[in-house]
Every structure is written in C-alpha cells, then in structure tokens.
Amino acid sequence: MADAINAIRFRGAALYLFLALTVIFARMLPLGFEPGRLPGPDILLVLTIVWTIRRPDDLPPGLVAVTFHFADLLLMRPPGLMALLALLGTEFLRSRSNQTNGAPFAVEWLIAAVLIAGIMILYYLSHFLFALPVPSLGLYLFSVVISAVSYPFLTAILRWGFGIRRPGADEGIGAGGQL
C-alpha cells in the first residue's frame, strides 16, 4: 500500500517537474515579446500554487526550491530570491491545506490571488530595496492581476487535462494525510 502511494506521489512530482521545465524553457524561447509590451502571467508561480493547493503531498518543498532556483538562474533573476518566496508561499499553503481542502473554488481562488500578489509584491519590493533594476510599477501590478486571473484557467487545464484535483473525503487530506 505504501509503495502504491509513493508511486502516485512520484508520478505527481515528475509531472510537476516536466510542466515546470516546459514553462521555464518556453519563457526562454525568442517568441518576439519585446520589452514595453504588456506582461503576461507568471505561469510557473501559478502552476506551483495550483499544485500545492490541489495536491500538497505530491509536491515536496525541496522540489519547489530547486525548480525556482533553476528558473532564477536560467531567467537571469537574482538567484534564490523567487525560490525563497515561492517556498515560503507554498509552505504557508501546505500548513493550511487541512482548512482549505473543502473550501469552495471562489475561496481557493481568493487565497491563491492574495498569495500571488503577496509573493510578487515582496519580489518587487526586494528589488527596490537592494537597488536592483525594477520594471515600472504599473506594468508589474498588471502582471500580478493577470497572474491572479489566470489561476482558474490553469486550474481547469490541470484538472481536466492532467487529472490534478483536490483529494476527496475518502482519500484523506494533504500535508501528511494518508490516502
């Protein structure tokens, strides 16, 4: 029984890693997005938050940290900054997974939107604090809103495309719950 549970969790972690690497490499492609255009959502952050809310046991904290650190290095962001913020955000969600497991989707979306805004604003403020180059505040806030708005769409893709859903009442609850 434990081997079956570990196999399911390994498959979930492997699928997350595959999707995260796909998102990272897609951002690196020269697709003609010039500076000055409207920014898009932070798909990697939204993907990680959806996964943590839906299946917290399938996403170990070390995998989140390594994935975001890898993204920091490849996307030429300050190494470890977004990794730290994403790790803190997902651990916050993981600690609350017992309370949010049965919540309606609107509450889940609100929690995710507040967390996305908090992480992205802390990222912006840390750039400002350490005198790193910062984008315009208006464009950055637009990116925060677009990321929060993309949450239901990415949730639907993961739910119906990959079967990533919240555990049912008979499956147990995340953060150490038994299947």
PDB file of C-alpha atoms in Angstrom:
ATOM      1  CA  MET A   1       0.000   0.000   0.000  1.00  0.00           C
ATOM      2  CA  ALA A   2       2.794   2.413   0.898  1.00  0.00           C
ATOM      3  CA  ASP A   3       4.579   1.600  -2.357  1.00  0.00           C
ATOM      4  CA  ALA A   4       1.462   2.493  -4.345  1.00  0.00           C
ATOM      5  CA  ILE A   5       1.129   5.804  -2.507  1.00  0.00           C
ATOM      6  CA  ASN A   6       4.800   6.617  -3.080  1.00  0.00           C
ATOM      7  CA  ALA A   7       4.471   5.735  -6.767  1.00  0.00           C
ATOM      8  CA  ILE A   8       1.479   8.069  -7.121  1.00  0.00           C
ATOM      9  CA  ARG A   9       3.350  10.888  -5.365  1.00  0.00           C
ATOM     10  CA  PHE A  10       6.439  10.296  -7.512  1.00  0.00           C
ATOM     11  CA  ARG A  11       4.341  10.471 -10.689  1.00  0.00           C
ATOM     12  CA  GLY A  12       2.764  13.716  -9.465  1.00  0.00           C
ATOM     13  CA  ALA A  13       6.163  15.239  -8.674  1.00  0.00           C
ATOM     14  CA  ALA A  14       7.560  14.091 -12.028  1.00  0.00           C
ATOM     15  CA  LEU A  15       4.594  15.602 -13.891  1.00  0.00           C
ATOM     16  CA  TYR A  16       5.013  18.884 -11.998  1.00  0.00           C
ATOM     17  CA  LEU A  17       8.729  18.948 -12.839  1.00  0.00           C
ATOM     18  CA  PHE A  18       8.019  18.256 -16.501  1.00  0.00           C
ATOM     19  CA  LEU A  19       5.416  21.035 -16.697  1.00  0.00           C
ATOM     20  CA  ALA A  20       7.624  23.465 -14.755  1.00  0.00           C
ATOM     21  CA  LEU A  21      10.607  22.834 -17.037  1.00  0.00           C
ATOM     22  CA  THR A  22       8.343  23.259 -20.059  1.00  0.00           C
ATOM     23  CA  VAL A  23       7.200  26.644 -18.725  1.00  0.00           C
ATOM     24  CA  ILE A  24      10.782  27.722 -17.962  1.00  0.00           C
ATOM     25  CA  PHE A  25      12.077  26.773 -21.387  1.00  0.00           C
ATOM     26  CA  ALA A  26       9.068  28.352 -23.114  1.00  0.00           C
ATOM     27  CA  ARG A  27       9.930  31.638 -21.384  1.00  0.00           C
ATOM     28  CA  MET A  28      13.465  31.377 -22.726  1.00  0.00           C
ATOM     29  CA  LEU A  29      12.363  30.995 -26.357  1.00  0.00           C
ATOM     30  CA  PRO A  30      12.655  34.053 -28.581  1.00  0.00           C
ATOM     31  CA  LEU A  31       8.946  34.414 -29.308  1.00  0.00           C
ATOM     32  CA  GLY A  32       9.052  38.093 -30.212  1.00  0.00           C
ATOM     33  CA  PHE A  33       7.969  39.527 -26.870  1.00  0.00           C
ATOM     34  CA  GLU A  34       9.763  42.838 -26.885  1.00  0.00           C
ATOM     35  CA  PRO A  35      10.160  44.997 -23.796  1.00  0.00           C
ATOM     36  CA  GLY A  36       7.422  47.579 -23.484  1.00  0.00           C
ATOM     37  CA  ARG A  37       4.601  45.207 -24.285  1.00  0.00           C
ATOM     38  CA  LEU A  38       2.098  44.120 -21.694  1.00  0.00           C
ATOM     39  CA  PRO A  39       3.495  41.469 -19.357  1.00  0.00           C
ATOM     40  CA  GLY A  40       1.986  38.039 -19.088  1.00  0.00           C
ATOM     41  CA  PRO A  41       1.218  35.961 -16.027  1.00  0.00           C
ATOM     42  CA  ASP A  42       3.879  34.191 -14.000  1.00  0.00           C
ATOM     43  CA  ILE A  43       2.763  30.737 -15.087  1.00  0.00           C
ATOM     44  CA  LEU A  44       5.399  28.902 -13.029  1.00  0.00           C
ATOM     45  CA  LEU A  45       4.239  30.557  -9.816  1.00  0.00           C
ATOM     46  CA  VAL A  46       0.558  29.953 -10.599  1.00  0.00           C
ATOM     47  CA  LEU A  47       1.280  26.330 -11.560  1.00  0.00           C
ATOM     48  CA  THR A  48       3.069  25.765  -8.262  1.00  0.00           C
ATOM     49  CA  ILE A  49       0.278  27.354  -6.223  1.00  0.00           C
ATOM     50  CA  VAL A  50      -2.409  25.322  -8.001  1.00  0.00           C
ATOM     51  CA  TRP A  51      -0.421  22.149  -7.407  1.00  0.00           C
ATOM     52  CA  THR A  52       0.181  22.953  -3.752  1.00  0.00           C
ATOM     53  CA  ILE A  53      -3.492  23.672  -3.114  1.00  0.00           C
ATOM     54  CA  ARG A  54      -4.706  20.656  -5.076  1.00  0.00           C
ATOM     55  CA  ARG A  55      -2.077  18.039  -4.173  1.00  0.00           C
ATOM     56  CA  PRO A  56       0.255  19.262  -1.410  1.00  0.00           C
ATOM     57  CA  ASP A  57       1.655  15.772  -0.753  1.00  0.00           C
ATOM     58  CA  ASP A  58       2.780  15.371  -4.372  1.00  0.00           C
ATOM     59  CA  LEU A  59       4.972  18.475  -4.293  1.00  0.00           C
ATOM     60  CA  PRO A  60       7.885  18.266  -1.855  1.00  0.00           C
ATOM     61  CA  PRO A  61       9.341  21.585  -0.647  1.00  0.00           C
ATOM     62  CA  GLY A  62      12.780  20.689  -1.982  1.00  0.00           C
ATOM     63  CA  LEU A  63      11.384  20.286  -5.481  1.00  0.00           C
ATOM     64  CA  VAL A  64       9.778  23.728  -5.314  1.00  0.00           C
ATOM     65  CA  ALA A  65      13.043  25.305  -4.131  1.00  0.00           C
ATOM     66  CA  VAL A  66      15.192  23.572  -6.752  1.00  0.00           C
ATOM     67  CA  THR A  67      12.742  24.307  -9.579  1.00  0.00           C
ATOM     68  CA  PHE A  68      12.510  28.010  -8.769  1.00  0.00           C
ATOM     69  CA  HIS A  69      16.253  28.305  -8.199  1.00  0.00           C
ATOM     70  CA  PHE A  70      16.821  26.703 -11.601  1.00  0.00           C
ATOM     71  CA  ALA A  71      14.341  29.181 -13.092  1.00  0.00           C
ATOM     72  CA  ASP A  72      16.130  32.061 -11.337  1.00  0.00           C
ATOM     73  CA  LEU A  73      19.429  31.024 -12.885  1.00  0.00           C
ATOM     74  CA  LEU A  74      18.105  30.436 -16.394  1.00  0.00           C
ATOM     75  CA  LEU A  75      15.893  33.525 -16.493  1.00  0.00           C
ATOM     76  CA  MET A  76      18.685  35.716 -15.096  1.00  0.00           C
ATOM     77  CA  ARG A  77      16.812  36.730 -11.955  1.00  0.00           C
ATOM     78  CA  PRO A  78      18.516  37.219  -8.582  1.00  0.00           C
ATOM     79  CA  PRO A  79      19.461  33.647  -7.597  1.00  0.00           C
ATOM     80  CA  GLY A  80      17.341  32.231  -4.833  1.00  0.00           C
ATOM     81  CA  LEU A  81      15.044  35.203  -4.289  1.00  0.00           C
ATOM     82  CA  MET A  82      11.975  33.884  -6.073  1.00  0.00           C
ATOM     83  CA  ALA A  83      12.870  30.374  -4.869  1.00  0.00           C
ATOM     84  CA  LEU A  84      12.697  31.574  -1.268  1.00  0.00           C
ATOM     85  CA  LEU A  85       9.443  33.467  -1.761  1.00  0.00           C
ATOM     86  CA  ALA A  86       7.793  30.569  -3.620  1.00  0.00           C
ATOM     87  CA  LEU A  87       8.947  28.122  -0.961  1.00  0.00           C
ATOM     88  CA  LEU A  88       7.559  30.299   1.841  1.00  0.00           C
ATOM     89  CA  GLY A  89       4.271  30.710  -0.048  1.00  0.00           C
ATOM     90  CA  THR A  90       3.835  27.013  -0.733  1.00  0.00           C
ATOM     91  CA  GLU A  91       4.701  26.113   2.849  1.00  0.00           C
ATOM     92  CA  PHE A  92       2.061  28.587   4.016  1.00  0.00           C
ATOM     93  CA  LEU A  93      -0.465  26.853   1.765  1.00  0.00           C
ATOM     94  CA  ARG A  94       0.693  23.422   2.879  1.00  0.00           C
ATOM     95  CA  SER A  95       0.216  24.349   6.541  1.00  0.00           C
ATOM     96  CA  ARG A  96      -3.352  25.475   5.758  1.00  0.00           C
ATOM     97  CA  SER A  97      -4.273  22.562   3.482  1.00  0.00           C
ATOM     98  CA  ASN A  98      -6.472  20.896   6.110  1.00  0.00           C
ATOM     99  CA  GLN A  99      -8.602  24.050   6.367  1.00  0.00           C
ATOM    100  CA  THR A 100      -8.810  24.821   2.644  1.00  0.00           C
ATOM    101  CA  ASN A 101      -9.430  21.279   1.415  1.00  0.00           C
ATOM    102  CA  GLY A 102     -13.218  21.545   1.443  1.00  0.00           C
ATOM    103  CA  ALA A 103     -13.439  25.240   0.609  1.00  0.00           C
ATOM    104  CA  PRO A 104     -15.411  26.376  -2.447  1.00  0.00           C
ATOM    105  CA  PHE A 105     -13.436  27.329  -5.544  1.00  0.00           C
ATOM    106  CA  ALA A 106     -14.049  31.056  -5.004  1.00  0.00           C
ATOM    107  CA  VAL A 107     -12.325  30.881  -1.609  1.00  0.00           C
ATOM    108  CA  GLU A 108      -9.472  28.850  -3.106  1.00  0.00           C
ATOM    109  CA  TRP A 109      -9.072  31.429  -5.860  1.00  0.00           C
ATOM    110  CA  LEU A 110      -9.099  34.296  -3.357  1.00  0.00           C
ATOM    111  CA  ILE A 111      -6.417  32.610  -1.236  1.00  0.00           C
ATOM    112  CA  ALA A 112      -4.318  31.968  -4.335  1.00  0.00           C
ATOM    113  CA  ALA A 113      -4.764  35.545  -5.599  1.00  0.00           C
ATOM    114  CA  VAL A 114      -3.707  37.040  -2.268  1.00  0.00           C
ATOM    115  CA  LEU A 115      -0.696  34.720  -2.128  1.00  0.00           C
ATOM    116  CA  ILE A 116       0.309  35.521  -5.722  1.00  0.00           C
ATOM    117  CA  ALA A 117       0.016  39.237  -5.009  1.00  0.00           C
ATOM    118  CA  GLY A 118       1.997  38.902  -1.782  1.00  0.00           C
ATOM    119  CA  ILE A 119       4.832  36.935  -3.380  1.00  0.00           C
ATOM    120  CA  MET A 120       5.093  39.183  -6.414  1.00  0.00           C
ATOM    121  CA  ILE A 121       4.925  42.403  -4.396  1.00  0.00           C
ATOM    122  CA  LEU A 122       7.609  41.144  -1.990  1.00  0.00           C
ATOM    123  CA  TYR A 123       9.725  40.262  -5.030  1.00  0.00           C
ATOM    124  CA  TYR A 124       9.260  43.777  -6.413  1.00  0.00           C
ATOM    125  CA  LEU A 125       9.995  45.426  -3.056  1.00  0.00           C
ATOM    126  CA  SER A 126      13.152  43.368  -2.587  1.00  0.00           C
ATOM    127  CA  HIS A 127      14.366  44.580  -5.984  1.00  0.00           C
ATOM    128  CA  PHE A 128      13.637  48.121  -4.934  1.00  0.00           C
ATOM    129  CA  LEU A 129      15.271  47.672  -1.513  1.00  0.00           C
ATOM    130  CA  PHE A 130      18.510  46.283  -2.923  1.00  0.00           C
ATOM    131  CA  ALA A 131      18.659  48.808  -5.781  1.00  0.00           C
ATOM    132  CA  LEU A 132      18.175  46.188  -8.480  1.00  0.00           C
ATOM    133  CA  PRO A 133      16.591  47.188 -11.779  1.00  0.00           C
ATOM    134  CA  VAL A 134      12.821  47.295 -11.371  1.00  0.00           C
ATOM    135  CA  PRO A 135      10.130  47.378 -14.031  1.00  0.00           C
ATOM    136  CA  SER A 136       7.511  50.071 -13.945  1.00  0.00           C
ATOM    137  CA  LEU A 137       5.131  49.606 -11.032  1.00  0.00           C
ATOM    138  CA  GLY A 138       2.054  49.817 -13.240  1.00  0.00           C
ATOM    139  CA  LEU A 139       3.229  47.020 -15.537  1.00  0.00           C
ATOM    140  CA  TYR A 140       4.267  44.922 -12.568  1.00  0.00           C
ATOM    141  CA  LEU A 141       0.870  45.315 -10.881  1.00  0.00           C
ATOM    142  CA  PHE A 142      -0.749  44.423 -14.196  1.00  0.00           C
ATOM    143  CA  SER A 143       1.321  41.222 -14.182  1.00  0.00           C
ATOM    144  CA  VAL A 144       0.094  40.480 -10.644  1.00  0.00           C
ATOM    145  CA  VAL A 145      -3.533  40.889 -11.751  1.00  0.00           C
ATOM    146  CA  ILE A 146      -3.019  38.799 -14.896  1.00  0.00           C
ATOM    147  CA  SER A 147      -1.376  36.042 -12.816  1.00  0.00           C
ATOM    148  CA  ALA A 148      -4.294  36.010 -10.380  1.00  0.00           C
ATOM    149  CA  VAL A 149      -6.826  35.991 -13.231  1.00  0.00           C
ATOM    150  CA  SER A 150      -5.007  33.092 -14.929  1.00  0.00           C
ATOM    151  CA  TYR A 151      -5.461  30.897 -11.833  1.00  0.00           C
ATOM    152  CA  PRO A 152      -8.881  29.434 -12.802  1.00  0.00           C
ATOM    153  CA  PHE A 153      -7.734  28.742 -16.358  1.00  0.00           C
ATOM    154  CA  LEU A 154      -4.604  26.924 -15.237  1.00  0.00           C
ATOM    155  CA  THR A 155      -6.642  25.065 -12.606  1.00  0.00           C
ATOM    156  CA  ALA A 156      -9.044  23.890 -15.305  1.00  0.00           C
ATOM    157  CA  ILE A 157      -6.188  22.768 -17.561  1.00  0.00           C
ATOM    158  CA  LEU A 158      -4.553  20.832 -14.742  1.00  0.00           C
ATOM    159  CA  ARG A 159      -7.863  19.365 -13.583  1.00  0.00           C
ATOM    160  CA  TRP A 160      -9.248  18.185 -16.902  1.00  0.00           C
ATOM    161  CA  GLY A 161      -6.008  17.788 -18.834  1.00  0.00           C
ATOM    162  CA  PHE A 162      -3.828  16.117 -16.212  1.00  0.00           C
ATOM    163  CA  GLY A 163      -6.260  14.973 -13.505  1.00  0.00           C
ATOM    164  CA  ILE A 164      -4.808  17.189 -10.749  1.00  0.00           C
ATOM    165  CA  ARG A 165      -7.708  17.638  -8.363  1.00  0.00           C
ATOM    166  CA  ARG A 166      -8.268  18.115  -4.676  1.00  0.00           C
ATOM    167  CA  PRO A 167      -8.353  14.898  -2.683  1.00  0.00           C
ATOM    168  CA  GLY A 168     -11.827  13.604  -1.939  1.00  0.00           C
ATOM    169  CA  ALA A 169     -13.149  12.970   1.558  1.00  0.00           C
ATOM    170  CA  ASP A 170     -12.310   9.278   1.233  1.00  0.00           C
ATOM    171  CA  GLU A 171      -8.708   9.962   0.181  1.00  0.00           C
ATOM    172  CA  GLY A 172      -7.566  11.870   3.231  1.00  0.00           C
ATOM    173  CA  ILE A 173      -6.247  15.370   3.363  1.00  0.00           C
ATOM    174  CA  GLY A 174      -2.927  16.865   2.351  1.00  0.00           C
ATOM    175  CA  ALA A 175       0.087  17.727   4.459  1.00  0.00           C
ATOM    176  CA  GLY A 176       0.771  14.315   5.853  1.00  0.00           C
ATOM    177  CA  GLY A 177      -2.690  12.826   5.437  1.00  0.00           C
ATOM    178  CA  GLN A 178      -2.907   9.185   4.445  1.00  0.00           C
ATOM    179  CA  LEU A 179      -4.515   8.109   1.221  1.00  0.00           C
TER     180      LEU A 179
END
